[in-house]
Amino acid sequence: MAKKMKLSDITNMFAGMDVEALEGVTIEGDIEIDLGGLGGGFDPMLAAALGQESAVLAQHFARIAGMFGYPVGFGAQAAAPAVSPALAAPKLKDIISAKFDVANIAEWTTQIQEVPIGNTSADGGSRGKQVMLGGEKALPFFFDAPMPNRNQVTIDVFDMRIGLAKAVKENYDEVMDSPGEWAKKNVEKFNADMITIHLISTDPLIKDTSPKDAAKTVEEVLQAVDVPIAIGGSGNPQKDPEVLAKAAEVAEGERCLLASASLNLDYAAIAEAALKYDHDVLSWTQLDMNAQKELNRKLMKQCNVPRDRIIMDPTTAALGYGLDYAYTNMERIRLAALMGDDELTFPMSSGTTNAWGARESWMVSSPLGQDSDWGPREYRGPIWEIVTGLSLALAGNDLFMMMHPTSVAVLKQITQTLFGSIEAEPVDIANWIGAEV
Amino acid sequence: MKINSPLEAYKYLPQTNCGECGEPTCMAFASKLIDRSGKTENCPPLIKEKKYAKKLAELDRLLAPEIRQVTIGVGEKAANIGGDDVLYRHKLTFFNKTKMFFDVSDNMEEAALIERVNKIADFKKFYVGRNLLLDGVAIKAASNDPAKFAAAVKKVAEIGLPMIFCSFNPAVLKAGLEVAKDKNPLLYAANKDNWKEVGELALEYKVPVVVSAFNDLDALKSLAKTFAEAGIKDIVLDPGTYPSGKGLKDTFTNFLKIRRAGIMGDTEIAYPIMALPLTAWMAGIADPVSASYWETVMASVFTIRYGDIMILHSMEPYSTLPEVHLAETIYTDPRTPVSVDGGMYKVGAPDKDSPVFFTTNFALTYYTVESDISANGIVCWLLAVDTDGIGVEAAVAGGQLTSAKVKDAFEKAGFDLKTDTNHNTLIIPGLSARLQGDLEDTLGANVKVGPMDSGRIPGWIEKNWPPKQ
């Protein structure tokens, strides 16, 4: 409504129209007005103004009419509204049809690199299948372009018995002394797409086991399962390059994912081992997009790592403990990549297990008296891991390193639903209000 | 927002640099308008002086967010939804956290109804200096009986939370409105069958209203447009929320499309969106924990991708805790600093016998530790070590937290463990245990390894403090 009308305008208009009676104007009760039968010659601006503020104006209208002595016809309307007999706004007469349309994002011009993990016999390895990450042309699950490869989950195995949240530990207790058995259980029982073997016993401050011992563990896992594997160090920047190099050597030709190259260790040594023995490199930085660009650049330019061997881990923080930074960091990386930043066009991996660091996932009850009851912790932990992983799936993460079997199952269910590969009986939600829940 | 530079907003300001808004210059105020930390009403001359009226109106139009803001309920607890200007939080920030309404039915026993509503109202989860809460009650007219519905509304209204009235029957909605005048509930919903009557109720009672068209964006937009033309401004969109398979994927796509169109300038559909994760309970999932998980999963998807308000069912803490935390995560302003200043902080009034802790200057870590300590009445010194705003575990792994860094932090704070305490003891985070030996050498002090989680500091102190000499 470009123009608002004042009451004086209306009275002036009536004066100008020189009417004896307002024929076709029906006033029902004291505030209803129906302009339906007015026909040609009536000022459309008046109709518009009445539509806008029908209820109020109608009241005034009746008074004005009375004031000026115009006889106004009171009468029953043909079809009385079902509920609100006192009011029928003239504008709610008919549906105004509209077409919905929205464009795809034109700026998403660049495809994410596809990176395979695991070699089958066709490529000189012994894996039963290959896992393919990346290849996206849009944000995950967006309609702009279909996602070529689904998300993958790799379940953790440690090379020694470690402290774990109770809800996690009860699934692994009997296999924790045997990495091979542990890996088998992950694949056979818990549907892992991949295995990550963490060689944490090599840490000088833990057991200081030798790279040779670590290599043996890797061999054990490779023999126990035929899924692709990721090999993780202990996080000790001095020792990891040596440990990962030795592990890479015994896994030659299997195209494992070496985790991780970072800016604070000898990344060149890890890159060299990957190239020499046919593996991929996990490029790990800490919530810093520019550091991620720098490390990727160094891997590509200094170390000559081909693009199809780089996966990024931009760091995962748990829900409630910095997930906002981790989420936005990943989303920004993926958006920059789609818009053409070729230092960031790589698939991403998340240490989703970090969710178990959040106290909400493992503590018996809240340490703070004023909190509402936290309820049973055995149900809190898995959903904490699910929501942490799912958030990052929506930000662009491809590979999830996880621990709890329920978390793995639910994360797979939702990411594959959004990916479009889950069929389900259609649910009629029309009567959700009356449905028993 | 139709403008994006302070210069464009400045044109509409008085340009007198009077300072009444608290900013030194009109240009500074203009940049606050653009980043939405300031509002035109904070400029007294612009509001009061008649000669600026036109400029004020135009400026308000230019600054209005792309997605309409809608208010549900009244008073302090009123829930604002919508008001967004961007598709990705890092582009500015998202406004008005996703609001969580929990369902009740009008056929519940009175005592059960009141108990559940009180539970919704009383929910509290402490997080970084504040409490995360639940937002309101969705009353389902399962009975389809106006009198029963009105009775339930009356009970719920007394507790004072914002309400959604859920029925496709206009007579039922009207009965609810009659007993909750001035409570500004949200009407759910107008659809292709009842839109005239429900639209009239929205106009008559001046309340916000949901327009609903399941998986049909043309129909949804038509309803929204029809209502807008009739003078209904506070509209919320319900494109339907399917709980599984292709239906859920379609729902996800609908949310993306609606919000993208709205932000890109299609004003006819630029309204807040409602998600109904409680349809998870209709998906045939037998086990209630699994159904509850699936509801939380759906809530998470639509908290991240553009749901502004949702109706939920499970009140189990394993549902509500992750749900409120994720909404906080996604809606936290990314422009606020990641870190606190490095230095020595006092918790209470510590003296020479009080324990000394350190943590990192990552804001989240620092505030968590600080609240765990202070909430339990422990008086102490707390050193925030500058780790470039990275948490303890990651900083130890990444080399931002070393014994040298800790020593440096003590020196910069002018705090000497030998002279400023009687015990010459430092308690370090359990997650930095590997630094213990190094720290003892570097600081020449006793170093004790505290718990892995600061929530366990009270128990730890009870056992280990004061230190045995």
CSV table of C-alpha atoms in Angstrom, one decimal, chain A residues 153-371:
chain,number,residue,atom,x,y,z
A,153,VAL,CA,33.6,-43.7,9.4
A,154,THR,CA,36.9,-45.1,10.7
A,155,ILE,CA,36.8,-46.6,14.2
A,156,ASP,CA,39.8,-46.2,16.5
A,157,VAL,CA,42.1,-48.9,17.7
A,158,PHE,CA,44.9,-48.3,20.2
A,159,ASP,CA,48.1,-50.3,20.5
A,160,MET,CA,47.7,-50.6,24.2
A,161,ARG,CA,45.1,-50.6,26.9
A,162,ILE,CA,44.1,-47.0,27.6
A,163,GLY,CA,41.6,-45.2,29.8
A,164,LEU,CA,38.3,-44.7,28.1
A,165,ALA,CA,34.9,-43.4,29.1
A,166,LYS,CA,32.9,-46.2,30.6
A,167,ALA,CA,30.2,-46.2,27.9
A,168,VAL,CA,33.0,-46.7,25.3
A,169,LYS,CA,35.1,-49.1,27.2
A,170,GLU,CA,32.4,-51.7,27.8
A,171,ASN,CA,32.3,-52.3,24.0
A,172,TYR,CA,36.0,-53.0,23.7
A,173,ASP,CA,37.2,-54.3,27.1
A,174,GLU,CA,37.8,-57.9,25.9
A,175,VAL,CA,39.8,-56.9,22.8
A,176,MET,CA,41.9,-54.0,24.2
A,177,ASP,CA,45.0,-56.1,24.6
A,178,SER,CA,45.0,-57.2,20.9
A,179,PRO,CA,44.9,-54.6,18.2
A,180,GLY,CA,44.1,-57.2,15.6
A,181,GLU,CA,41.1,-58.5,17.5
A,182,TRP,CA,40.0,-54.9,18.2
A,183,ALA,CA,40.2,-54.0,14.5
A,184,LYS,CA,38.2,-57.1,13.6
A,185,LYS,CA,35.5,-56.3,16.1
A,186,ASN,CA,35.2,-52.8,14.7
A,187,VAL,CA,34.6,-54.1,11.2
A,188,GLU,CA,32.6,-57.2,11.9
A,189,LYS,CA,30.4,-56.0,14.7
A,190,PHE,CA,30.4,-52.2,14.4
A,191,ASN,CA,30.4,-51.8,10.6
A,192,ALA,CA,33.5,-49.6,10.4
A,193,ASP,CA,34.4,-48.5,6.8
A,194,MET,CA,38.0,-48.1,8.0
A,195,ILE,CA,40.3,-48.7,11.0
A,196,THR,CA,42.6,-46.2,12.6
A,197,ILE,CA,45.5,-47.7,14.5
A,198,HIS,CA,46.9,-45.2,17.0
A,199,LEU,CA,50.5,-46.1,18.0
A,200,ILE,CA,50.4,-44.2,21.3
A,201,SER,CA,52.7,-46.6,23.1
A,202,THR,CA,55.6,-45.2,21.2
A,203,ASP,CA,55.4,-41.9,23.1
A,204,PRO,CA,58.6,-41.6,25.2
A,205,LEU,CA,56.5,-40.5,28.1
A,206,ILE,CA,54.1,-43.5,27.8
A,207,LYS,CA,55.9,-46.7,26.9
A,208,ASP,CA,58.5,-45.6,24.5
A,209,THR,CA,58.0,-48.6,22.3
A,210,SER,CA,60.2,-48.7,19.2
A,211,PRO,CA,59.2,-47.9,15.7
A,212,LYS,CA,59.8,-51.6,14.9
A,213,ASP,CA,57.3,-52.7,17.6
A,214,ALA,CA,54.8,-50.2,16.1
A,215,ALA,CA,55.4,-51.6,12.6
A,216,LYS,CA,54.5,-55.0,13.9
A,217,THR,CA,51.2,-53.7,15.3
A,218,VAL,CA,50.4,-52.2,11.9
A,219,GLU,CA,51.1,-55.5,10.2
A,220,GLU,CA,48.9,-57.3,12.7
A,221,VAL,CA,46.0,-54.9,11.9
A,222,LEU,CA,46.5,-55.2,8.2
A,223,GLN,CA,46.3,-58.9,8.4
A,224,ALA,CA,43.3,-58.9,10.7
A,225,VAL,CA,41.0,-56.8,8.5
A,226,ASP,CA,40.8,-56.0,4.8
A,227,VAL,CA,39.4,-52.5,5.1
A,228,PRO,CA,41.6,-49.5,4.4
A,229,ILE,CA,43.5,-48.2,7.5
A,230,ALA,CA,44.7,-45.0,8.9
A,231,ILE,CA,47.9,-45.0,10.9
A,232,GLY,CA,48.3,-42.5,13.8
A,233,GLY,CA,51.3,-41.7,15.8
A,234,SER,CA,51.4,-40.8,19.5
A,235,GLY,CA,51.4,-37.1,19.0
A,236,ASN,CA,55.0,-36.7,20.0
A,237,PRO,CA,56.5,-34.4,17.3
A,238,GLN,CA,60.0,-35.7,17.7
A,239,LYS,CA,59.2,-39.3,17.4
A,240,ASP,CA,56.2,-39.5,15.1
A,241,PRO,CA,58.0,-39.0,11.8
A,242,GLU,CA,60.3,-42.0,12.6
A,243,VAL,CA,57.4,-44.1,13.8
A,244,LEU,CA,55.1,-43.3,10.8
A,245,ALA,CA,58.0,-43.9,8.4
A,246,LYS,CA,58.6,-47.3,9.7
A,247,ALA,CA,54.9,-48.1,9.7
A,248,ALA,CA,54.6,-46.8,6.2
A,249,GLU,CA,57.4,-49.1,5.1
A,250,VAL,CA,55.7,-52.3,6.4
A,251,ALA,CA,52.4,-51.2,4.9
A,252,GLU,CA,53.9,-50.5,1.5
A,253,GLY,CA,51.4,-50.5,-1.4
A,254,GLU,CA,48.3,-50.5,0.9
A,255,ARG,CA,47.6,-46.8,0.5
A,256,CYS,CA,47.1,-46.1,4.2
A,257,LEU,CA,46.4,-42.6,5.6
A,258,LEU,CA,49.4,-41.4,7.6
A,259,ALA,CA,48.2,-39.3,10.5
A,260,SER,CA,49.5,-36.7,10.7
A,261,ALA,CA,51.8,-34.2,9.1
A,262,SER,CA,51.8,-30.9,10.9
A,263,LEU,CA,53.7,-27.6,11.0
A,264,ASN,CA,55.4,-28.4,14.3
A,265,LEU,CA,57.1,-31.7,13.2
A,266,ASP,CA,59.1,-32.9,10.3
A,267,TYR,CA,56.2,-33.1,7.9
A,268,ALA,CA,58.7,-33.6,5.0
A,269,ALA,CA,59.7,-36.9,6.5
A,270,ILE,CA,56.1,-38.1,6.6
A,271,ALA,CA,55.4,-36.9,3.1
A,272,GLU,CA,58.5,-38.7,1.9
A,273,ALA,CA,57.4,-41.9,3.5
A,274,ALA,CA,53.9,-41.5,1.9
A,275,LEU,CA,55.3,-41.1,-1.6
A,276,LYS,CA,57.9,-43.8,-1.2
A,277,TYR,CA,55.5,-46.5,0.1
A,278,ASP,CA,52.3,-45.4,-1.7
A,279,HIS,CA,50.2,-43.8,1.1
A,280,ASP,CA,48.1,-40.7,1.7
A,281,VAL,CA,48.9,-37.8,4.1
A,282,LEU,CA,46.7,-36.3,6.7
A,283,SER,CA,47.5,-32.6,6.9
A,284,TRP,CA,46.7,-31.5,10.5
A,285,THR,CA,46.4,-27.9,11.7
A,286,GLN,CA,44.7,-26.3,14.7
A,287,LEU,CA,41.6,-24.3,13.9
A,288,ASP,CA,43.5,-22.0,11.7
A,289,MET,CA,42.6,-21.8,8.0
A,290,ASN,CA,45.7,-19.9,7.0
A,291,ALA,CA,48.0,-22.4,8.7
A,292,GLN,CA,46.0,-25.1,6.8
A,293,LYS,CA,46.8,-23.4,3.5
A,294,GLU,CA,50.4,-23.0,4.5
A,295,LEU,CA,50.8,-26.7,5.4
A,296,ASN,CA,49.0,-27.9,2.3
A,297,ARG,CA,51.1,-25.6,0.1
A,298,LYS,CA,54.3,-27.0,1.7
A,299,LEU,CA,53.2,-30.6,1.2
A,300,MET,CA,52.4,-29.9,-2.5
A,301,LYS,CA,55.2,-27.5,-3.4
A,302,GLN,CA,58.1,-28.5,-1.1
A,303,CYS,CA,57.4,-32.2,-0.8
A,304,ASN,CA,55.7,-32.9,-4.1
A,305,VAL,CA,52.7,-34.7,-2.6
A,306,PRO,CA,50.2,-35.1,-5.4
A,307,ARG,CA,46.8,-33.6,-4.8
A,308,ASP,CA,45.0,-36.9,-4.7
A,309,ARG,CA,47.0,-37.9,-1.6
A,310,ILE,CA,46.1,-35.1,0.7
A,311,ILE,CA,43.3,-35.1,3.3
A,312,MET,CA,43.0,-32.3,5.9
A,313,ASP,CA,42.3,-32.4,9.6
A,314,PRO,CA,41.5,-28.8,10.6
A,315,THR,CA,40.8,-30.0,14.2
A,316,THR,CA,37.7,-31.1,15.9
A,317,ALA,CA,36.5,-29.5,19.2
A,318,ALA,CA,33.7,-31.1,21.1
A,319,LEU,CA,30.1,-29.8,21.4
A,320,GLY,CA,30.2,-27.2,24.1
A,321,TYR,CA,34.0,-26.9,24.0
A,322,GLY,CA,34.8,-25.0,20.9
A,323,LEU,CA,32.7,-26.8,18.3
A,324,ASP,CA,31.6,-23.3,17.1
A,325,TYR,CA,35.2,-22.6,16.0
A,326,ALA,CA,35.7,-26.1,14.5
A,327,TYR,CA,32.4,-25.9,12.7
A,328,THR,CA,33.0,-22.5,11.2
A,329,ASN,CA,36.6,-23.3,10.4
A,330,MET,CA,35.5,-26.3,8.3
A,331,GLU,CA,32.6,-24.4,6.7
A,332,ARG,CA,34.9,-21.5,5.7
A,333,ILE,CA,37.5,-23.9,4.3
A,334,ARG,CA,34.9,-25.8,2.3
A,335,LEU,CA,33.3,-22.6,1.0
A,336,ALA,CA,36.7,-21.1,0.0
A,337,ALA,CA,37.6,-24.4,-1.8
A,338,LEU,CA,34.3,-24.4,-3.7
A,339,MET,CA,35.0,-20.9,-4.8
A,340,GLY,CA,38.3,-21.8,-6.2
A,341,ASP,CA,41.0,-21.7,-3.4
A,342,ASP,CA,43.1,-24.6,-4.7
A,343,GLU,CA,45.1,-24.8,-1.5
A,344,LEU,CA,42.0,-26.0,0.3
A,345,THR,CA,40.2,-28.2,-2.2
A,346,PHE,CA,40.8,-31.4,-0.2
A,347,PRO,CA,38.5,-33.8,1.7
A,348,MET,CA,38.4,-33.3,5.4
A,349,SER,CA,38.7,-35.6,8.4
A,350,SER,CA,37.5,-35.2,12.0
A,351,GLY,CA,38.8,-36.6,15.2
A,352,THR,CA,35.2,-36.9,16.4
A,353,THR,CA,36.3,-39.0,19.3
A,354,ASN,CA,37.3,-35.7,20.9
A,355,ALA,CA,33.6,-35.4,21.9
A,356,TRP,CA,34.4,-37.8,24.7
A,357,GLY,CA,36.5,-35.1,26.3
A,358,ALA,CA,33.4,-33.1,27.0
A,359,ARG,CA,32.4,-33.7,30.6
A,360,GLU,CA,28.7,-34.0,29.6
A,361,SER,CA,29.6,-37.2,27.7
A,362,TRP,CA,31.2,-39.1,30.6
A,363,MET,CA,30.7,-37.4,34.0
A,364,VAL,CA,28.2,-39.1,36.3
A,365,SER,CA,26.4,-35.9,37.2
A,366,SER,CA,26.9,-32.1,36.8
A,367,PRO,CA,29.7,-30.6,39.0
A,368,LEU,CA,27.5,-27.5,39.3
A,369,GLY,CA,24.6,-27.7,41.8
A,370,GLN,CA,22.3,-25.3,39.9
A,371,ASP,CA,22.1,-27.5,36.8
